[in-house]
PDB file of C-alpha atoms in Angstrom:
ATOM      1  CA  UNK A   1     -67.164-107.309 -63.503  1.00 66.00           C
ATOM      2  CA  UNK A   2     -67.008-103.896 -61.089  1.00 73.00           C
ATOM      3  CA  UNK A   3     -68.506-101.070 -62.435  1.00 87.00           C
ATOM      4  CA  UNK A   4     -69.140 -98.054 -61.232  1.00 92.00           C
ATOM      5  CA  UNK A   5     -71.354 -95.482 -63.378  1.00 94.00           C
ATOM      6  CA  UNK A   6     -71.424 -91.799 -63.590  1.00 95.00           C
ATOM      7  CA  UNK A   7     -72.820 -89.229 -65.541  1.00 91.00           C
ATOM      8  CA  UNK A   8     -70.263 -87.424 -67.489  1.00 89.00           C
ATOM      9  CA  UNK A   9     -72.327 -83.910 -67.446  1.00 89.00           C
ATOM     10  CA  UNK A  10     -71.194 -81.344 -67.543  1.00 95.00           C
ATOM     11  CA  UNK A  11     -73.160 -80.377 -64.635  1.00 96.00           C
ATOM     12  CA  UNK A  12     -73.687 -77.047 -64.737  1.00 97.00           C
ATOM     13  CA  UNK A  13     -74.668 -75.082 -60.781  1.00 97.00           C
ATOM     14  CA  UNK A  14     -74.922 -71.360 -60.202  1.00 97.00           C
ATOM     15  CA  UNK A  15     -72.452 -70.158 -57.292  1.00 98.00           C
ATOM     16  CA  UNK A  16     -74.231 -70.442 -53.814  1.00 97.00           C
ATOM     17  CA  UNK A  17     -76.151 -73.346 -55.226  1.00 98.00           C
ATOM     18  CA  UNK A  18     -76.107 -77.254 -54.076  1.00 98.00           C
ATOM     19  CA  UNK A  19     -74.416 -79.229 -56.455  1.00 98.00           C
ATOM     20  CA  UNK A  20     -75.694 -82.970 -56.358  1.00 97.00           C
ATOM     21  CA  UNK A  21     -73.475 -85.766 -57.585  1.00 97.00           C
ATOM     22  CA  UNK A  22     -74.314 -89.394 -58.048  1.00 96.00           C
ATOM     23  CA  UNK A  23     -72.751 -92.563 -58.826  1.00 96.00           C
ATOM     24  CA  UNK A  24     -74.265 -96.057 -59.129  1.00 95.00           C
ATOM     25  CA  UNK A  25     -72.097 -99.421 -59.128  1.00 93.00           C
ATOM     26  CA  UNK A  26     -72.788-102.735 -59.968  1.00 90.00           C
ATOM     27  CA  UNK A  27     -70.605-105.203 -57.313  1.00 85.00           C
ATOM     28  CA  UNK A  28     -72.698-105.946 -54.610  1.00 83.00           C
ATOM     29  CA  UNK A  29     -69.791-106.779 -52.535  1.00 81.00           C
ATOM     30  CA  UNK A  30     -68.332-103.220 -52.535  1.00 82.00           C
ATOM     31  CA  UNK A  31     -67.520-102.110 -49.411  1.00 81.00           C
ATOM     32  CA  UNK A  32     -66.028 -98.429 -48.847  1.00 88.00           C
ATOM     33  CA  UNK A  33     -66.859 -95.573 -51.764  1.00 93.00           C
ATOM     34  CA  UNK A  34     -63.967 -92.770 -52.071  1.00 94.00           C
ATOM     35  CA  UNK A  35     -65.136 -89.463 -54.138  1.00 96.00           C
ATOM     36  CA  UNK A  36     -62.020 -87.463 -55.506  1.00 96.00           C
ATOM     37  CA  UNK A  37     -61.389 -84.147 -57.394  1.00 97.00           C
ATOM     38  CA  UNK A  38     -59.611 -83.741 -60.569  1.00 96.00           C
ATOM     39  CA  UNK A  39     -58.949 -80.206 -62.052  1.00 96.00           C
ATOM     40  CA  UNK A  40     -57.655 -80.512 -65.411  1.00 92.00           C
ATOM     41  CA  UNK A  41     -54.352 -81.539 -65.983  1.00 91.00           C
ATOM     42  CA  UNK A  42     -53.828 -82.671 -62.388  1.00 95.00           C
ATOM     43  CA  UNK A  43     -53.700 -85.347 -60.563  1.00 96.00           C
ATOM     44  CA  UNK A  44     -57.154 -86.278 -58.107  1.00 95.00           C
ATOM     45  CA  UNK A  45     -57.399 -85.725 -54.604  1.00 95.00           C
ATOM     46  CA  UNK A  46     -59.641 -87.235 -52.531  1.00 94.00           C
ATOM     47  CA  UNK A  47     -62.271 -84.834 -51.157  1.00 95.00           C
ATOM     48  CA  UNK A  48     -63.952 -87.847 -48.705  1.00 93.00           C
ATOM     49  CA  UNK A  49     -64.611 -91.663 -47.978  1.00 91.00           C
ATOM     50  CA  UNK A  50     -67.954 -93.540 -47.020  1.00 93.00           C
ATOM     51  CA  UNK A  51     -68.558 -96.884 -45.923  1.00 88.00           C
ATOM     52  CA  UNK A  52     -71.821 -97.025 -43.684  1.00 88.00           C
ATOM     53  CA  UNK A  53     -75.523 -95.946 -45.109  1.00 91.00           C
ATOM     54  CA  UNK A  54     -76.190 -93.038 -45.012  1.00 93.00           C
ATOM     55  CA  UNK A  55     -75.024 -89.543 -44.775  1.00 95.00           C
ATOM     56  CA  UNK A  56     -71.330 -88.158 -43.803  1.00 95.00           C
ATOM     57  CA  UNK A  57     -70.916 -84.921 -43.526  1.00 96.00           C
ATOM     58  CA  UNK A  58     -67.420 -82.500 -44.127  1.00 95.00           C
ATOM     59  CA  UNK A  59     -67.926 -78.893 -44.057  1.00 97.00           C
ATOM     60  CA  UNK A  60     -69.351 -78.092 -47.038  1.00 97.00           C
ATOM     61  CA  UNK A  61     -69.472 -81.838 -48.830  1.00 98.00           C
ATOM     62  CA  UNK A  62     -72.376 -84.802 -47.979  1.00 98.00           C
ATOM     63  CA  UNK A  63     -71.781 -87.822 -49.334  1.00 97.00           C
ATOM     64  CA  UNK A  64     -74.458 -90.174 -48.935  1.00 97.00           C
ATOM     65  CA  UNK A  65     -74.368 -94.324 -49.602  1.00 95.00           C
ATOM     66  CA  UNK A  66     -77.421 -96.650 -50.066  1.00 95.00           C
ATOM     67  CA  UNK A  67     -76.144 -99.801 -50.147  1.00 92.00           C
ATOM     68  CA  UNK A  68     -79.821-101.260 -51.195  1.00 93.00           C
ATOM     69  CA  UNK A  69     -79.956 -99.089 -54.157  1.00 93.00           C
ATOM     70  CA  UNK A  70     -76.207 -99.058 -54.994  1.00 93.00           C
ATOM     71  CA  UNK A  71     -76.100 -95.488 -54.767  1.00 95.00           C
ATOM     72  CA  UNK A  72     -73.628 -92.773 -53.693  1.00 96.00           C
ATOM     73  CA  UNK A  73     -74.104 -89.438 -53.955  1.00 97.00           C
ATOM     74  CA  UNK A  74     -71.870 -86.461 -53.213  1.00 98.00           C
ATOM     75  CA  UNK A  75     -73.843 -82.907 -52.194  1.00 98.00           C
ATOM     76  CA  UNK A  76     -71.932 -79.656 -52.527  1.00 98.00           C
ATOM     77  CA  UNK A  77     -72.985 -77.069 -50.830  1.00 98.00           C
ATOM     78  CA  UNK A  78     -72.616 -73.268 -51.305  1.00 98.00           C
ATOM     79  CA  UNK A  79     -70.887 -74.030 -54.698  1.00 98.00           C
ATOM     80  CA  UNK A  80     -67.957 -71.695 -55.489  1.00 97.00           C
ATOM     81  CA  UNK A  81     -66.353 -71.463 -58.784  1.00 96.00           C
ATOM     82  CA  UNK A  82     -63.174 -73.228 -57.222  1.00 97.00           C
ATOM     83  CA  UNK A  83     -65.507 -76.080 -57.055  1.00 98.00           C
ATOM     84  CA  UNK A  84     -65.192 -76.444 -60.898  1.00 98.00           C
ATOM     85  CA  UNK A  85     -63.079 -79.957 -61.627  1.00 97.00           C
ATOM     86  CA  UNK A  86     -64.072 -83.516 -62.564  1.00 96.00           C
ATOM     87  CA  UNK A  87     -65.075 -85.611 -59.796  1.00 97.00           C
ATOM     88  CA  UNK A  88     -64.724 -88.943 -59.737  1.00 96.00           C
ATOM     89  CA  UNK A  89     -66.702 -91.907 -57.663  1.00 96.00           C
ATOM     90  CA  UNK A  90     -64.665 -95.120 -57.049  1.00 93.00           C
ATOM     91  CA  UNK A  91     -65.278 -98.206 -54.809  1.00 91.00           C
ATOM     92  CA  UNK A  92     -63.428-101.042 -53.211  1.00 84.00           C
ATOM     93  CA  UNK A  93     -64.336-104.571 -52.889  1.00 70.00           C
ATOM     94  CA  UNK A  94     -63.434-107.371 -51.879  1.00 63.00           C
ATOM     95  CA  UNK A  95     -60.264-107.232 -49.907  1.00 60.00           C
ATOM     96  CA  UNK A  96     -59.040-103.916 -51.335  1.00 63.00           C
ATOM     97  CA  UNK A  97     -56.092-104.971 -52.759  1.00 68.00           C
ATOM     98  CA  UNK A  98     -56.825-104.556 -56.516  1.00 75.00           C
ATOM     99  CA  UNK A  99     -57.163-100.774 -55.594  1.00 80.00           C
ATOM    100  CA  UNK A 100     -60.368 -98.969 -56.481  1.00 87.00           C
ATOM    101  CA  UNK A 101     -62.901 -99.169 -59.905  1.00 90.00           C
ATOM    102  CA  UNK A 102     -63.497 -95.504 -60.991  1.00 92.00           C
ATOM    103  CA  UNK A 103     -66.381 -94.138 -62.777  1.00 93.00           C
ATOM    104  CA  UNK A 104     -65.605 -91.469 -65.740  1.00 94.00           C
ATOM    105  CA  UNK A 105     -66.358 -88.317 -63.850  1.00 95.00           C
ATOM    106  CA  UNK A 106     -68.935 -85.980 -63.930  1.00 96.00           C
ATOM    107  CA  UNK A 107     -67.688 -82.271 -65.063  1.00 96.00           C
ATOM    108  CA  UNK A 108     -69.173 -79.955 -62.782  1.00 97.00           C
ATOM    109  CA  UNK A 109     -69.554 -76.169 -63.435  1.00 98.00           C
ATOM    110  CA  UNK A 110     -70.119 -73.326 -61.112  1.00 97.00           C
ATOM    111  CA  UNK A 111     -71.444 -70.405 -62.968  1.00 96.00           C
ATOM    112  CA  UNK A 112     -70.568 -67.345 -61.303  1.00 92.00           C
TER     113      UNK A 112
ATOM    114  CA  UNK B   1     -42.878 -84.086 -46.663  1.00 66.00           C
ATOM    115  CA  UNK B   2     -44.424 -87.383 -47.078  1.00 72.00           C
ATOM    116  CA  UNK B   3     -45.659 -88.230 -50.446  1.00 93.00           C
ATOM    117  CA  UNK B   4     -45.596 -89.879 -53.992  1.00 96.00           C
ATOM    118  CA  UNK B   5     -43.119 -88.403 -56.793  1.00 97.00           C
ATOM    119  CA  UNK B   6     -43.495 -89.575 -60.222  1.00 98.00           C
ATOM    120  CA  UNK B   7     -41.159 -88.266 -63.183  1.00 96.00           C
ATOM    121  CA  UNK B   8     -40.929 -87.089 -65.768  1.00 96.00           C
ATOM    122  CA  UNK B   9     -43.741 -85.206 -65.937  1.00 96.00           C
ATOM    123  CA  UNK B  10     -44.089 -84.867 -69.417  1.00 96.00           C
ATOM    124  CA  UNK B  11     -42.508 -87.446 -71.668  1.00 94.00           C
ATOM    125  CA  UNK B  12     -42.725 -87.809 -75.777  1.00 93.00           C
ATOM    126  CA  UNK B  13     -41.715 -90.873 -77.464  1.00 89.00           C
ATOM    127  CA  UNK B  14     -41.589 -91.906 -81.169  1.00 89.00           C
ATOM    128  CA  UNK B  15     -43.043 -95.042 -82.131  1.00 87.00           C
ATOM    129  CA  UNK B  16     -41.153 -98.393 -81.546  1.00 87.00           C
ATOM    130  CA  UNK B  17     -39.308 -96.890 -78.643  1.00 91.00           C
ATOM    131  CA  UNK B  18     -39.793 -97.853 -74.983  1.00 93.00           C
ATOM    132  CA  UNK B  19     -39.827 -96.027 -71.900  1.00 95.00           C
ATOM    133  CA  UNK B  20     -40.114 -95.841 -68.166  1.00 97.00           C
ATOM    134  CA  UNK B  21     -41.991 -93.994 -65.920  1.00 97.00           C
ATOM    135  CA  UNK B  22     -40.443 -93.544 -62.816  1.00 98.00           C
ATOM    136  CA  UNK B  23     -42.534 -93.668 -59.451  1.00 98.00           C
ATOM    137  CA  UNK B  24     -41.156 -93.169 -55.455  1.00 98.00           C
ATOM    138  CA  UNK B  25     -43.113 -93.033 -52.324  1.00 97.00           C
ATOM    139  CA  UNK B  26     -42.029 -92.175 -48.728  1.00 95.00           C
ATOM    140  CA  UNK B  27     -45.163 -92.943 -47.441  1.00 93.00           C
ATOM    141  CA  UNK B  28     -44.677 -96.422 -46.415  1.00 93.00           C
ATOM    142  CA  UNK B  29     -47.219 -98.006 -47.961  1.00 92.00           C
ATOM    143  CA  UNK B  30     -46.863-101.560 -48.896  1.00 91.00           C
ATOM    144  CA  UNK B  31     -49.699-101.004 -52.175  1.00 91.00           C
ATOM    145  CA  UNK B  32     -48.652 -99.325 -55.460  1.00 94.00           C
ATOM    146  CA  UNK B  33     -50.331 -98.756 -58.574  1.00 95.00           C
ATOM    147  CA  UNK B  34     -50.425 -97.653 -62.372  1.00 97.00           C
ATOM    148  CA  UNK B  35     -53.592 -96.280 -63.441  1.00 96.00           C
ATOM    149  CA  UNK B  36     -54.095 -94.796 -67.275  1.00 97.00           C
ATOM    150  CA  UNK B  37     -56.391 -91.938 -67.740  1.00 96.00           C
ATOM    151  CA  UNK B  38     -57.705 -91.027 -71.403  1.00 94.00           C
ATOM    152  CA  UNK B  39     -59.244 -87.755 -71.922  1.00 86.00           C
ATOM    153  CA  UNK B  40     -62.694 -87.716 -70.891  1.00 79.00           C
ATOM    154  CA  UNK B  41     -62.238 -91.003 -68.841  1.00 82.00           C
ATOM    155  CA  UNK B  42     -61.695 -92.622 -65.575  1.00 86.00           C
ATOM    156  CA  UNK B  43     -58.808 -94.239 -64.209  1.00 92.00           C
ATOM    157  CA  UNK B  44     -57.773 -97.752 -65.251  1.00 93.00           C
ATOM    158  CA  UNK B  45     -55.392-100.298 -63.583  1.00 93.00           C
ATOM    159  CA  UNK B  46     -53.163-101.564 -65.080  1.00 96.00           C
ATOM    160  CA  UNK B  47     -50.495-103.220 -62.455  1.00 96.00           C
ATOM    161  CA  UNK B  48     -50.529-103.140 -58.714  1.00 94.00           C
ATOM    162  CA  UNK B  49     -48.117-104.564 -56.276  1.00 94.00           C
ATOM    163  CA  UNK B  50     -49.233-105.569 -52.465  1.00 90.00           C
ATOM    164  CA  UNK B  51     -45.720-106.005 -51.579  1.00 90.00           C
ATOM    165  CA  UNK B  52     -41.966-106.499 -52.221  1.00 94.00           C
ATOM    166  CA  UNK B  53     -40.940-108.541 -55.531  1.00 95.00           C
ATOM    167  CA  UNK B  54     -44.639-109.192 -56.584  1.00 94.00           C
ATOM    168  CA  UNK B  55     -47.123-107.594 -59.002  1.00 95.00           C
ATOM    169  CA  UNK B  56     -50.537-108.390 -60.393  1.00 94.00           C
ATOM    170  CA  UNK B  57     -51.841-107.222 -63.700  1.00 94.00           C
ATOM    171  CA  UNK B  58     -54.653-105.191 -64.034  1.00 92.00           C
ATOM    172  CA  UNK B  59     -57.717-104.554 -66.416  1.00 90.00           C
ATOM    173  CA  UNK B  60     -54.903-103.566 -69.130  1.00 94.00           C
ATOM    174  CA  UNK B  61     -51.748-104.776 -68.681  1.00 96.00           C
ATOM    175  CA  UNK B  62     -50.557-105.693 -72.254  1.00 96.00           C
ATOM    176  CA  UNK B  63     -48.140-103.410 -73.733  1.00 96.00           C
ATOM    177  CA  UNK B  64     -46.609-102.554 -70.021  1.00 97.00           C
ATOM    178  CA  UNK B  65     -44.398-104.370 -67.607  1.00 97.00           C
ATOM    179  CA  UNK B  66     -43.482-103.302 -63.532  1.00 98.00           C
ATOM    180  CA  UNK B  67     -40.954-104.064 -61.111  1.00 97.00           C
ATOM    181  CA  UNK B  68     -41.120-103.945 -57.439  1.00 97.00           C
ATOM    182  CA  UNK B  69     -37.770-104.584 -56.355  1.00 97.00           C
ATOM    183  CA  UNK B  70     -37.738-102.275 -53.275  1.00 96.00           C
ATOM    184  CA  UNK B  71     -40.900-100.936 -51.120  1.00 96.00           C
ATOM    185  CA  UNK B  72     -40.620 -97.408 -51.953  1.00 97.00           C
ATOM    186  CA  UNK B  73     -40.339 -97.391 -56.197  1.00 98.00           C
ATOM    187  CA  UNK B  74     -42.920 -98.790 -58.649  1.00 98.00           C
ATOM    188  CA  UNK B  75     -41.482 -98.197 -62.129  1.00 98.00           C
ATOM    189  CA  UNK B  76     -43.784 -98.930 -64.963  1.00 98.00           C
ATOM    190  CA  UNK B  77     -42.569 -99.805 -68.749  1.00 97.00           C
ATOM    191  CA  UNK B  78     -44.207 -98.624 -71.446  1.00 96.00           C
ATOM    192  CA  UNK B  79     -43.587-101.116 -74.265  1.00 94.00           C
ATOM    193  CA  UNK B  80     -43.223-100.716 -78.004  1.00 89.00           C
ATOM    194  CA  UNK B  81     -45.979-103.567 -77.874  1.00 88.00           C
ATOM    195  CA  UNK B  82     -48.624-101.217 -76.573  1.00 89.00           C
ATOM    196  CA  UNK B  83     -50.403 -99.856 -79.478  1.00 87.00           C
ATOM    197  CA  UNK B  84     -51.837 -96.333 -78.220  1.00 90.00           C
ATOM    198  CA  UNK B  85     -49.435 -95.428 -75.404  1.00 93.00           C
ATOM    199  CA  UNK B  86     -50.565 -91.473 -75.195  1.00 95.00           C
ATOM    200  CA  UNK B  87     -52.305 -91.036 -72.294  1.00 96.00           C
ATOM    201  CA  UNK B  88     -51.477 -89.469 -68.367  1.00 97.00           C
ATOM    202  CA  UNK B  89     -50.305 -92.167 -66.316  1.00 98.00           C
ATOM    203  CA  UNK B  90     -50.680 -92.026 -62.813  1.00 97.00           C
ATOM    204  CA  UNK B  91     -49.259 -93.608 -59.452  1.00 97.00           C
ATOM    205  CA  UNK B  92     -50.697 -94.032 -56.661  1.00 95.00           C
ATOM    206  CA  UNK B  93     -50.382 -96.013 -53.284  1.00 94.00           C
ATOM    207  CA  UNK B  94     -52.252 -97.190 -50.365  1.00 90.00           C
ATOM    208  CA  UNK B  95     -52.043 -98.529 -47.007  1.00 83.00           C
ATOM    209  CA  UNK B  96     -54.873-100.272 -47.262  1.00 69.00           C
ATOM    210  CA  UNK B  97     -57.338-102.318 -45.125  1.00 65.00           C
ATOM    211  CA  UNK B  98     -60.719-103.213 -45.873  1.00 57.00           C
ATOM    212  CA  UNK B  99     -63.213 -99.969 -45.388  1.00 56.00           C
ATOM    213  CA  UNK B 100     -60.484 -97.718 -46.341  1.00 65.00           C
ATOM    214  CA  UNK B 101     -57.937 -98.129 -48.913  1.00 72.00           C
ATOM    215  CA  UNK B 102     -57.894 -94.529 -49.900  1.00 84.00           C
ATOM    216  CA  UNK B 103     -55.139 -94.191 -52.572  1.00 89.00           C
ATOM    217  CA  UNK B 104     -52.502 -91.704 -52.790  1.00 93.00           C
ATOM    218  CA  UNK B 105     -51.601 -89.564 -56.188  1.00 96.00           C
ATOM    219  CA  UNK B 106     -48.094 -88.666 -57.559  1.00 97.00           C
ATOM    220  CA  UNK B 107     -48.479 -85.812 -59.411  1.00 97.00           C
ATOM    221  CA  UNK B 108     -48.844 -87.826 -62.629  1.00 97.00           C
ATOM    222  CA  UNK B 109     -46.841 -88.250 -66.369  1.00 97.00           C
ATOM    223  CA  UNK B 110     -48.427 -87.541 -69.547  1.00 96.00           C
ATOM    224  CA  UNK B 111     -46.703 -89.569 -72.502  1.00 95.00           C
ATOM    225  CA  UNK B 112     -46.928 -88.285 -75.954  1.00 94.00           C
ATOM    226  CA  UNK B 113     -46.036 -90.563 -78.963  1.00 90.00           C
ATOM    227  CA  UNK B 114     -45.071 -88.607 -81.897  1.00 85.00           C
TER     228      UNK B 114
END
């Protein structure tokens, strides 16, 4: 069984702060780890992809994979209240074509 | 613009009745999907199609039924048979290959039984 764990939160960050985000899964065999946004009522959008250990950098986003540990993380930096959403950690194993095994989301807050 | 239109948006059904969520890519993808959200939760699968005229279930399939009769549209039935059908459904597909597979969102349908 895939599984991929997250801590529902809510996670709460004062603006200008680093917001840290992790995720644990369970399949060995996963390969590639997506994180995605989700503001309420909409659909998610993927903020970035990792599939090597280690860190991967996007402007203000790190995500980071430890394939030892089966851990991701995803660093925000300079939080801004636009930052506020659901984000979700999901995986892909295997040959990919079952699509991906999401965690439940952390809810993240940005105080202003 | 390229991209992944589901309708309706918002849907309400009374108990007993089925329905069908429509879903249409021009993305080219050859992988589609049907994922459930509940509040508070993840995503779940519950069909997926790799390609024309074939379908796989998912982790929670019963109560719903798919179609992939042409590459583009992925419509998803929502049976009387499923027994707690209000949730936001969501489409998505993928041109996948191992190390990627990033998946694609329509805009998503929220179903209400009344």
């Amino acid at each position: 069984q895939k599984e991929v764990e997250q801590n529902s939160g809510p996670l709460s960050v004062p603006e200008g702060a680093i917001a840290s985000l992790n995720c644990t899964y369970s399949d060995r065999g996963s390969q590639s780890f997506f994180w995605y946004r989700q503001y309420s009522g909409k659909s998610p959008e993927l903020i970035m992809f990792i599939y090597s250990n280690g860190d991967k950098e996007d402007g203000r986003f790190t995500a980071q994979l430890n394939k030892a540990s089966q851990y991701v993380s995803l660093l925000i930096r300079d939080s801004q209240p636009s930052d506020s959403a659901t984000y979700l950690c999901a995986g892909i194993s295997g040959g990919g074509a079952d699509g991906l095994t999401f965690g439940k989301g952390t809810h993240l807050i940005i105080q202003p | 613009d390229g991209g992944i239109t589901q309708s309706p948006k918002y849907l309400f059904r009374k108990e007993g009745q089925n329905v069908t969520l429509s879903c249409e890519q021009n993305l080219n993808h050859d992988a589609m999907y049907w994922y459930r959200q509940d509040p508070g939760q993840g995503l779940r699968l519950i069909y997926y199609s790799q390609i024309v005229n074939d379908f796989q279930k998912g982790d929670i399939a019963e109560g719903y039924s798919v179609s992939r009769e042409k590459k583009e549209s992925f419509p998803l039935t929502v049976t009387s048979a499923q027994k707690n059908p209000t949730a936001f459904y969501l489409c998505a597909s993928s041109d996948w290959t191992p190390n990627t597979g990033e998946l694609f969102f329509g805009e998503g349908s929220r179903l209400t039984v009344l």
